[in-house]
PDB file of C-alpha atoms in Angstrom:
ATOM      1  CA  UNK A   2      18.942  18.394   7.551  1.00  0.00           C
ATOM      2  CA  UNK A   3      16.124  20.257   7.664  1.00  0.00           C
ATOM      3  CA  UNK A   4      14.755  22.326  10.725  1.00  0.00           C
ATOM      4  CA  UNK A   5      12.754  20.360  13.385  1.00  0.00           C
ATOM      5  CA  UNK A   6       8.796  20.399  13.087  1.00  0.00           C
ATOM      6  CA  UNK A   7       6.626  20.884  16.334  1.00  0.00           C
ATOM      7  CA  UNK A   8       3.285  19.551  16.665  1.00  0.00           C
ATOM      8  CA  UNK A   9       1.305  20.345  19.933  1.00  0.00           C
ATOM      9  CA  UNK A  10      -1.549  18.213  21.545  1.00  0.00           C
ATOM     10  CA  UNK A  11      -3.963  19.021  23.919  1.00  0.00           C
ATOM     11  CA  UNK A  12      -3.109  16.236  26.385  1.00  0.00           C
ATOM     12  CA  UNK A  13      -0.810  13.169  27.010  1.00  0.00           C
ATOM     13  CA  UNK A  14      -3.265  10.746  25.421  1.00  0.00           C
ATOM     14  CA  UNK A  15      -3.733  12.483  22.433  1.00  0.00           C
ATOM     15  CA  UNK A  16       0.496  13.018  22.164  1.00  0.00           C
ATOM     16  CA  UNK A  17       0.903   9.422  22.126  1.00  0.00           C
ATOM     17  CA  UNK A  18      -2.034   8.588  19.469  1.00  0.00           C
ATOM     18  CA  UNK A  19      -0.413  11.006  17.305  1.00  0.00           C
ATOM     19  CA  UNK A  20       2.978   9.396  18.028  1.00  0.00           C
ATOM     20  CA  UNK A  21       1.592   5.470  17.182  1.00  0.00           C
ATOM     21  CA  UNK A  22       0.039   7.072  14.120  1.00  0.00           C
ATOM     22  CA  UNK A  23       3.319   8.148  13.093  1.00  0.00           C
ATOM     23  CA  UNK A  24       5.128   5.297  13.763  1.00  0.00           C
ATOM     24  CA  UNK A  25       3.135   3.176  11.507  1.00  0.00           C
ATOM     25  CA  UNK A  26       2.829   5.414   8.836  1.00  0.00           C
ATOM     26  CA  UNK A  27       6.769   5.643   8.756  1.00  0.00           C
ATOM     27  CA  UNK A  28       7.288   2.123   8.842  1.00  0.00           C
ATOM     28  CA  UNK A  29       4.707   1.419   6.189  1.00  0.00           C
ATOM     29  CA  UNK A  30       6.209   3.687   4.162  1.00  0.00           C
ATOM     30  CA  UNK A  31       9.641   2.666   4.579  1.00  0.00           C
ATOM     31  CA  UNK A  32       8.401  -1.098   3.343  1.00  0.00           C
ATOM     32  CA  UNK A  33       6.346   0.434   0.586  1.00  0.00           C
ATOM     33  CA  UNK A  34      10.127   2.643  -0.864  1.00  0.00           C
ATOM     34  CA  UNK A  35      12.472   0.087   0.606  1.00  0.00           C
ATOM     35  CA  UNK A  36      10.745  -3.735   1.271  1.00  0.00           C
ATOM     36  CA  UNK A  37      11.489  -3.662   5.106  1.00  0.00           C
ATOM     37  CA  UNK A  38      11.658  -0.961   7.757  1.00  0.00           C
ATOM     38  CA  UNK A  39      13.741  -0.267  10.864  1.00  0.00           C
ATOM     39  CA  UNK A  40      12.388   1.201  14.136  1.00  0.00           C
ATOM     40  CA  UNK A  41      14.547   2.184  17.010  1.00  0.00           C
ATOM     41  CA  UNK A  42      12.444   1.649  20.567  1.00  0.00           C
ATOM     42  CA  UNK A  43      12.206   4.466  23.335  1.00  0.00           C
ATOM     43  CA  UNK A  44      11.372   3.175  27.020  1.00  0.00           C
ATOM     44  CA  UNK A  45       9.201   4.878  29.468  1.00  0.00           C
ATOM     45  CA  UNK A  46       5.325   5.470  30.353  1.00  0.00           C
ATOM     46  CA  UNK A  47       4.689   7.031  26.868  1.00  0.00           C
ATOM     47  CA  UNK A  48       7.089   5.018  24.956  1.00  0.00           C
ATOM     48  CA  UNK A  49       5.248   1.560  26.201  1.00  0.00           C
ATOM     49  CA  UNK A  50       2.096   3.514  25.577  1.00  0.00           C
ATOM     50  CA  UNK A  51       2.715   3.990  21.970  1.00  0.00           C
ATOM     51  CA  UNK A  52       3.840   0.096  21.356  1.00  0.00           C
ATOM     52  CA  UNK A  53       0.501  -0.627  23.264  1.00  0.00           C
ATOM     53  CA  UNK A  54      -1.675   1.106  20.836  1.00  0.00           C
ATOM     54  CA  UNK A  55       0.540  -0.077  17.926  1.00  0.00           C
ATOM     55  CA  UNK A  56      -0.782  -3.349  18.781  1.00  0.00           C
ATOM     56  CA  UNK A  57      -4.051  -1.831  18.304  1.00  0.00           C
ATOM     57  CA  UNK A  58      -4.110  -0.497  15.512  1.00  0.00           C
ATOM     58  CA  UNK A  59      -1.065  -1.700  13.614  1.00  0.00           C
ATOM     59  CA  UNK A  60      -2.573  -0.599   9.803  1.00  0.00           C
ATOM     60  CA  UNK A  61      -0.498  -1.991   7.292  1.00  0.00           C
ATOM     61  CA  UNK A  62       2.450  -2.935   9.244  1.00  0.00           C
ATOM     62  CA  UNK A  63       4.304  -5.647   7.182  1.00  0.00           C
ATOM     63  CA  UNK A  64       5.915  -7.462  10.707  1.00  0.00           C
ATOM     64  CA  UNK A  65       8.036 -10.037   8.591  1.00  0.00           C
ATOM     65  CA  UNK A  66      10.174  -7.281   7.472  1.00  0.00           C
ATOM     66  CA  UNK A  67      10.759  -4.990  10.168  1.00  0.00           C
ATOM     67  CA  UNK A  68      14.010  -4.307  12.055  1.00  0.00           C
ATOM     68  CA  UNK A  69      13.558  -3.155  15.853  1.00  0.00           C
ATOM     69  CA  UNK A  70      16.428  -1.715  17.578  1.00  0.00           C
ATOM     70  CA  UNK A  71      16.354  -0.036  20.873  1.00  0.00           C
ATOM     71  CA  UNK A  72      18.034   3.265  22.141  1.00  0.00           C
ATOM     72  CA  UNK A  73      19.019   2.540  25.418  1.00  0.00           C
ATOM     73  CA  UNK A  74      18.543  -0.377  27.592  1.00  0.00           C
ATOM     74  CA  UNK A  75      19.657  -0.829  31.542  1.00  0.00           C
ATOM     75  CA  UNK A  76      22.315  -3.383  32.086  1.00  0.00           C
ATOM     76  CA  UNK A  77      19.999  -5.528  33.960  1.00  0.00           C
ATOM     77  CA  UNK A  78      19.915  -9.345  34.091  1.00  0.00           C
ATOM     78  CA  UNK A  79      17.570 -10.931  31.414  1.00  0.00           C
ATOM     79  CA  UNK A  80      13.398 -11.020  32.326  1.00  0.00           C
ATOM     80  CA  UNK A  81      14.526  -8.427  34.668  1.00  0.00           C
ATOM     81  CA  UNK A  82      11.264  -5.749  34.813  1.00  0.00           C
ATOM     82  CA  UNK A  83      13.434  -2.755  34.315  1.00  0.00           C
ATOM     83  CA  UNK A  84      14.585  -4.237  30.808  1.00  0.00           C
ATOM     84  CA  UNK A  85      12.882  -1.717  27.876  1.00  0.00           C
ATOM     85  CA  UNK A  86      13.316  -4.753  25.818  1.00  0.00           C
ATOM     86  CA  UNK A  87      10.807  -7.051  28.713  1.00  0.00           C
ATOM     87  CA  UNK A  88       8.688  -3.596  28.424  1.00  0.00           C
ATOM     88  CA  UNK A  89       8.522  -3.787  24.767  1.00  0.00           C
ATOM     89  CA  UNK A  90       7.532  -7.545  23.949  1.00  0.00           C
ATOM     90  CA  UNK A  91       5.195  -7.744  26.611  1.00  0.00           C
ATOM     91  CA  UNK A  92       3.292  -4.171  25.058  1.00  0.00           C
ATOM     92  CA  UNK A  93       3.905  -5.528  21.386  1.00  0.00           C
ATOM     93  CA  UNK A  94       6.323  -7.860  20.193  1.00  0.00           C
ATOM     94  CA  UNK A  95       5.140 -10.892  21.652  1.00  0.00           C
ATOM     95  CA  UNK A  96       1.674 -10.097  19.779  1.00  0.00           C
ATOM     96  CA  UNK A  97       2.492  -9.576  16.290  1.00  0.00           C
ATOM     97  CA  UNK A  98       4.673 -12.286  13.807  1.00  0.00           C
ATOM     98  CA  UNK A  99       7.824 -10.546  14.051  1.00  0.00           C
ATOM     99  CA  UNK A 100      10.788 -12.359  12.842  1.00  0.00           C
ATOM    100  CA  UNK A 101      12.794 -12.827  16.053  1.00  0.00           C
ATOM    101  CA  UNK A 102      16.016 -13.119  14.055  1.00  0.00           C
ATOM    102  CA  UNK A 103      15.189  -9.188  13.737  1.00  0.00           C
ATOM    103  CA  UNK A 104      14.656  -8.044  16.911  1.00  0.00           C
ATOM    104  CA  UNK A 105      17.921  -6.839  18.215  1.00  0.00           C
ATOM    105  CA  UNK A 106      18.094  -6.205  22.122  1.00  0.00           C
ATOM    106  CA  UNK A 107      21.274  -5.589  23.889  1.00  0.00           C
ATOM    107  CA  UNK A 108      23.160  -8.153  25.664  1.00  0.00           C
ATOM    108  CA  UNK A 109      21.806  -8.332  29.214  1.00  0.00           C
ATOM    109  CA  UNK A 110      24.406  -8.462  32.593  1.00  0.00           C
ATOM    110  CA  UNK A 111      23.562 -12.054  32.835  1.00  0.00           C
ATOM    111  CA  UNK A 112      23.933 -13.232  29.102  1.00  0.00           C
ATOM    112  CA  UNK A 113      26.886 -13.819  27.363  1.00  0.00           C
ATOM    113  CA  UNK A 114      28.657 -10.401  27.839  1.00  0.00           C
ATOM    114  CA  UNK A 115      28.426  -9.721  31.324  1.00  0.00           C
ATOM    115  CA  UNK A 116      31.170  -6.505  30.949  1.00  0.00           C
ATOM    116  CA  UNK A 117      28.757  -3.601  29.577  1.00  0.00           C
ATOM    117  CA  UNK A 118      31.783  -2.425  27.591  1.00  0.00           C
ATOM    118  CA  UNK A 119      31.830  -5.386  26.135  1.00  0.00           C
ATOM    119  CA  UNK A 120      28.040  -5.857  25.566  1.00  0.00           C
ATOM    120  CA  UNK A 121      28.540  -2.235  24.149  1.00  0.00           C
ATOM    121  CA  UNK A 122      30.855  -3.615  21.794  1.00  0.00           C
ATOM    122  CA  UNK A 123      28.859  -6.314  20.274  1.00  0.00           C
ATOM    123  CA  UNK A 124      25.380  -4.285  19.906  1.00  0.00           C
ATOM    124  CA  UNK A 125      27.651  -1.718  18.054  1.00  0.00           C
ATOM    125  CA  UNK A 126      28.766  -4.452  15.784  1.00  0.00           C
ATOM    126  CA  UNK A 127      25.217  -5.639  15.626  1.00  0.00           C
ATOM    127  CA  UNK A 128      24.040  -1.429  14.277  1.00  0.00           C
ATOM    128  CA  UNK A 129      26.622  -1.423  12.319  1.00  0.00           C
ATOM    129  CA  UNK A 130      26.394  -4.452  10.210  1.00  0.00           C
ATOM    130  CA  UNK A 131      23.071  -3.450  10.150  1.00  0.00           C
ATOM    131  CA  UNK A 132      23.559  -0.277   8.375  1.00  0.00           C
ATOM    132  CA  UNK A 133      26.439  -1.393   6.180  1.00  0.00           C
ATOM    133  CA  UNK A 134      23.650  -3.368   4.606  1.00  0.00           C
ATOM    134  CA  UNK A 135      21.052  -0.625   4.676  1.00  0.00           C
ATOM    135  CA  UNK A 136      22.126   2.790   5.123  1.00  0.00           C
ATOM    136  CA  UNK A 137      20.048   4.062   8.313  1.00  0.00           C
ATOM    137  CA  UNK A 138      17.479   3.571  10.846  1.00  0.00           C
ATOM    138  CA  UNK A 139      13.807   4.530   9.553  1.00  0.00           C
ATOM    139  CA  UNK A 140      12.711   5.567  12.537  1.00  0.00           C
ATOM    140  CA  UNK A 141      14.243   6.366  15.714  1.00  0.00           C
ATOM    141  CA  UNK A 142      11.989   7.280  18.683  1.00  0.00           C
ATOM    142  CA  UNK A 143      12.928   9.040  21.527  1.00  0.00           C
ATOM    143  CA  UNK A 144      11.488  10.222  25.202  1.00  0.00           C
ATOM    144  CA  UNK A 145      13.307  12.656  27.036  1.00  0.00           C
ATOM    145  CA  UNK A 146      13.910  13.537  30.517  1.00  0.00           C
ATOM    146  CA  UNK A 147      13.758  16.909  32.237  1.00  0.00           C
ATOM    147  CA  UNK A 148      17.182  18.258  31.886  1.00  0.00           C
ATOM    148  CA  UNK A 149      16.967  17.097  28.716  1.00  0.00           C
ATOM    149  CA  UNK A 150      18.842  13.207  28.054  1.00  0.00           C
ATOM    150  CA  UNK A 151      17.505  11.104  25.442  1.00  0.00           C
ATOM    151  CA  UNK A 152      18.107   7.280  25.539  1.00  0.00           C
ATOM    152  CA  UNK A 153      21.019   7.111  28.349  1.00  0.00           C
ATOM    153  CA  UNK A 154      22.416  10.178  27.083  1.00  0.00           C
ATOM    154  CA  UNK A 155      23.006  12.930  30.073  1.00  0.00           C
ATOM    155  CA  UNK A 156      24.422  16.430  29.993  1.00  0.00           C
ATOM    156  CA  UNK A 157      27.708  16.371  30.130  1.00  0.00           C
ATOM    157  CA  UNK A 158      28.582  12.795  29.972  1.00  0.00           C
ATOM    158  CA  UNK A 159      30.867  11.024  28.044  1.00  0.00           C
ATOM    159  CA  UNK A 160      28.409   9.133  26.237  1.00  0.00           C
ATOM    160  CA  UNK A 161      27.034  12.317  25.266  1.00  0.00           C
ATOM    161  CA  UNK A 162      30.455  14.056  24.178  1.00  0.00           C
ATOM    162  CA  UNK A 163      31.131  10.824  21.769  1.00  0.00           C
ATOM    163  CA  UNK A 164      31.495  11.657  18.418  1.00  0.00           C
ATOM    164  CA  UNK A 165      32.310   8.659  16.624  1.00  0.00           C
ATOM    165  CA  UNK A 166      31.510   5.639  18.405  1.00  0.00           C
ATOM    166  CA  UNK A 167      27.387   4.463  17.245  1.00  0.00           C
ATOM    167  CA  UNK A 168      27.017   2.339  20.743  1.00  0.00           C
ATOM    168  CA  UNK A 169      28.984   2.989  24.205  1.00  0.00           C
ATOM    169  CA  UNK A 170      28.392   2.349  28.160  1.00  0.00           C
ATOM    170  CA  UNK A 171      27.126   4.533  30.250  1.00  0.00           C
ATOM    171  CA  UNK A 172      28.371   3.236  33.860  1.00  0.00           C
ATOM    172  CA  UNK A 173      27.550   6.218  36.186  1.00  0.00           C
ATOM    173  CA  UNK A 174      24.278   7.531  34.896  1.00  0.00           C
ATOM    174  CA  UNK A 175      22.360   9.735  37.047  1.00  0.00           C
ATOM    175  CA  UNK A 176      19.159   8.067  36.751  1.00  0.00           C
ATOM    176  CA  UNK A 177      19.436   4.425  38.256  1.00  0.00           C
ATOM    177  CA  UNK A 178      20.083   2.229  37.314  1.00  0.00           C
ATOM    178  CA  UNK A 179      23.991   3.377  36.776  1.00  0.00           C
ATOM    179  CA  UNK A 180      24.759   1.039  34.099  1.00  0.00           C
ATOM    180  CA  UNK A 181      22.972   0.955  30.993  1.00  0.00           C
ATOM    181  CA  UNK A 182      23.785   0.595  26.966  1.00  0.00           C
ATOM    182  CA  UNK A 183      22.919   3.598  24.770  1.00  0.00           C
ATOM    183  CA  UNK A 184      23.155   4.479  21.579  1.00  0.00           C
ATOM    184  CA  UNK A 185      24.701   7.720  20.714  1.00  0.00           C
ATOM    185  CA  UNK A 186      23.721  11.171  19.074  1.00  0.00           C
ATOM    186  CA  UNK A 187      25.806  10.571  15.914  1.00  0.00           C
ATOM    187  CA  UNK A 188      23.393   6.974  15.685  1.00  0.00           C
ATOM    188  CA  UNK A 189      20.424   9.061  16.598  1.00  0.00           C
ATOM    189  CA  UNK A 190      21.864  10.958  13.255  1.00  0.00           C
ATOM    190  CA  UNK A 191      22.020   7.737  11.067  1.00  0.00           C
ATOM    191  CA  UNK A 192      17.771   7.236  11.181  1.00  0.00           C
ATOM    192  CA  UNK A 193      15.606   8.893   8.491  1.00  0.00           C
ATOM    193  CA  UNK A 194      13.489  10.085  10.639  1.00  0.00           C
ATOM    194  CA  UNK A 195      13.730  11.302  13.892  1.00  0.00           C
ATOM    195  CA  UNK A 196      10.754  11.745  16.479  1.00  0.00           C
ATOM    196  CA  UNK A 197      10.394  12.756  20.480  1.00  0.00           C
ATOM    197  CA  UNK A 198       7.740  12.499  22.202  1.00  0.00           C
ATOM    198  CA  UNK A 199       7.712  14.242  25.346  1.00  0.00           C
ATOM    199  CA  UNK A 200       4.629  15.472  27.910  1.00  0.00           C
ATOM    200  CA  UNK A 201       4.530  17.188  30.946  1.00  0.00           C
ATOM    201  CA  UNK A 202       5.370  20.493  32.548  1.00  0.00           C
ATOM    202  CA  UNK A 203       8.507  19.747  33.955  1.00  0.00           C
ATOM    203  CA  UNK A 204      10.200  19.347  30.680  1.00  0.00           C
ATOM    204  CA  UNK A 205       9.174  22.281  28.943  1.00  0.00           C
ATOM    205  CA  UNK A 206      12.435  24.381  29.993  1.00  0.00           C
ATOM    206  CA  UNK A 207      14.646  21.252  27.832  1.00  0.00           C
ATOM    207  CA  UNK A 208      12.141  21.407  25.292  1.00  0.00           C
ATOM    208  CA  UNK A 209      12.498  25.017  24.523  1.00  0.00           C
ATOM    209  CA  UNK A 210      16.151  25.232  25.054  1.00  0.00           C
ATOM    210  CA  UNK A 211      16.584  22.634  22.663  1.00  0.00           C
ATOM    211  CA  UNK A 212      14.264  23.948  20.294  1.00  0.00           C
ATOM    212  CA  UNK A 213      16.519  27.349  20.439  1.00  0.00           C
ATOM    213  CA  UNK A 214      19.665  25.850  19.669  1.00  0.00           C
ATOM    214  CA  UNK A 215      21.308  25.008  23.199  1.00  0.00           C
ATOM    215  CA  UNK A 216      23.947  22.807  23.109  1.00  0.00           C
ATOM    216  CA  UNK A 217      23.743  19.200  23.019  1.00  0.00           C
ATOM    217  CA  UNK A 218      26.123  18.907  25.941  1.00  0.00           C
ATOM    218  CA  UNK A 219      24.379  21.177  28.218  1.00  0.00           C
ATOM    219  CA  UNK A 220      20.902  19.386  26.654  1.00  0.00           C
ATOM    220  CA  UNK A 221      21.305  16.334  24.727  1.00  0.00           C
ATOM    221  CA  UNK A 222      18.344  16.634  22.807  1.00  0.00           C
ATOM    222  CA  UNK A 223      19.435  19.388  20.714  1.00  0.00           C
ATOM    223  CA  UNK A 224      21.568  17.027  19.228  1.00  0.00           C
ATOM    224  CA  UNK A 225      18.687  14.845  17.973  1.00  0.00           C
ATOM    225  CA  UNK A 226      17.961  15.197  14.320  1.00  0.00           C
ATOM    226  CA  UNK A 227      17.283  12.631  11.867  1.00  0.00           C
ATOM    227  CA  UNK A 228      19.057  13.110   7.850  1.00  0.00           C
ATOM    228  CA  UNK A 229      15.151  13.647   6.734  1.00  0.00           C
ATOM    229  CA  UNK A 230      13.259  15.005   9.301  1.00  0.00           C
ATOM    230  CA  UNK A 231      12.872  15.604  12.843  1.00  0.00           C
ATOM    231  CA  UNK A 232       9.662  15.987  14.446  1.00  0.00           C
ATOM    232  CA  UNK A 233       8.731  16.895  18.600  1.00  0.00           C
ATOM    233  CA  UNK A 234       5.696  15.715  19.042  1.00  0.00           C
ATOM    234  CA  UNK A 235       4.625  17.723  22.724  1.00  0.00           C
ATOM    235  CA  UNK A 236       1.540  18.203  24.888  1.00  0.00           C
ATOM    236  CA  UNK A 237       0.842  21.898  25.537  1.00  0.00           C
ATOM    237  CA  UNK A 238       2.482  21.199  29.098  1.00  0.00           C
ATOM    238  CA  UNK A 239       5.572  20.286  27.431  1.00  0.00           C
ATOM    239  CA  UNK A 240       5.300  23.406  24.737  1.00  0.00           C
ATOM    240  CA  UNK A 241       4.809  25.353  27.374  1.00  0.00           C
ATOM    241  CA  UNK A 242       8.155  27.897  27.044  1.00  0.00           C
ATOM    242  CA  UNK A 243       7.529  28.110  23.773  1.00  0.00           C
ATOM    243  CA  UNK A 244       6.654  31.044  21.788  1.00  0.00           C
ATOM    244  CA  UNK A 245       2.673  30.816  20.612  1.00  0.00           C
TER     245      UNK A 245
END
C-alpha cells in the first residue's frame, strides 16, 4: 500500500471538479484493463455534487458495465429523501443507461429486510459475491465528517473496531439518523483505489491527524487506504493544519 497522495484546491468547486475528473478517469480505466468497473458512492453536498457533474461530463464512461455500490446508506424507508441511494439516481443514475441489475443499494426499513442486521446481512452477501467474482472495488469514494467518520463509521464505534465483517449496522450513530448500513474499513481496503474528498475549515484538525498516522479508532479515516492508491483530494480550508 503505498502512502496517501494530497492534492489541494483553491475552493470547494474546484475540489469537486477535480474529484468527477477522477472518478471517470478511474472507471474508464478500469473498463479499458478489466471490461467493467466498480464505483462505491459517498453521500453528502459534495458527494451529490460530483455525481451531478458526472452527468455532465461523463467522457468515456462505458454505463453498461459499471458496478455502483454505496458506502453507507440510512435505514430509511424507500423514496425516503434522506436515502444516498434517492440522492444518487436523482443527480445521475436515472440519466445515464445503467444496467439496473448493477446498481446495488441497501435494503431499505420498509423493503424486504426491515431488521438492519438483517439488511446488513444480505448487502454483505451482495459485496461479497461481488468480489468473489472480481477481486475489489475500483473505486471507493468517501466524504468525511469533522471528527473524522467516513461512510457511517464513528470514532470509537463498533462498526469502526470491526475487523472482519465487509458490511455491519450501525444502530446508535451520532449523526441522525441512528440507524444506518455501512460498509467497513477492511471493505474500504478491498477497492483499488481509494479517494476523499473533503472541504471546509472545520475538518482540517481530522484531516491532518489522519494524514499523521492517528488511529483509525480515535479518527476513522486513517484507516482509509485503497491496495493501489489513496488519494485526499482537499480545499485549502480543509489542508489547512497541514504542513506547506
Amino acid at each position: 500500500m503505498s502512502k496517501p497522495a494530497v492534492e489541494t484546491f483553491s475552493g470547494t468547486d474546484e475540489l469537486v471538479m477535480a474529484a468527477a475528473a477522477r472518478f471517470v478517469s478511474e472507471v474508464v480505466e478500469a473498463q479499458r484493463l478489466r471490461g467493467s468497473a466498480s464505483v462505491v458512492l459517498t453521500g453528502g453536498g459534495t458527494g451529490i455534487k460530483l455525481l451531478e457533474l458526472v452527468r455532465q461530463a461523463p467522457g468515456d464512461i462505458d454505463w453498461a458495465n459499471l458496478d455502483v455500490f454505496w458506502g453507507d446508506e440510512r435505514f430509511v424507508p424507500t423514496g425516503d429523501a434522506e436515502r444516498n441511494e434517492l440522492q444518487a439516481r436523482e443527480a445521475l443514475l436515472d440519466h445515464v443507461p445503467v444496467d439496473p441489475a448493477r446498481v446495488h443499494p441497501t435494503e431499505s426499513s420498509s423493503g424486504d429486510y426491515p431488521d438492519p442486521l438483517e439488511a446488513a446481512g444480505e448487502y454483505s452477501a451482495t459485496v461479497h459475491a461481488y468480489l468473489a467474482e472480481h477481486g475489489a472495488f475500483d473505486l471507493h469514494l468517501l466524504g468525511m465528517g469533522g471528527e473524522g467518520h467516513i461512510n457511517s463509521l464513528f470514532p470509537h464505534t463498533d462498526a469502526t473496531r470491526e475487523e472482519h465483517e465487509l458490511v455491519v449496522a450501525e444502530t446508535h450513530s451520532p449523526k441522525p439518523p441512528a440507524v444506518r448500513i455501512t460498509l467497513t474499513l477492511p471493505a474500504i481496503r478491498k477497492a483499488r483505489h481509494v479517494v476523499l474528498i473533503v472541504s471546509g475549515e472545520a475538518k482540517a484538525a481530522a484531516v491532518a491527524a489522519a494524514l499523521n498516522g492517528a488511529s483509525p479508532l480515535d479518527v476513522p479515516a486513517a484507516g482509509a487506504i485503497g491496495s493501489e492508491s489513496t488519494t485526499w483530494l482537499l480545499d485549502e480550508a480543509a489542508a489547512a493544519d497541514l504542513p506547506h
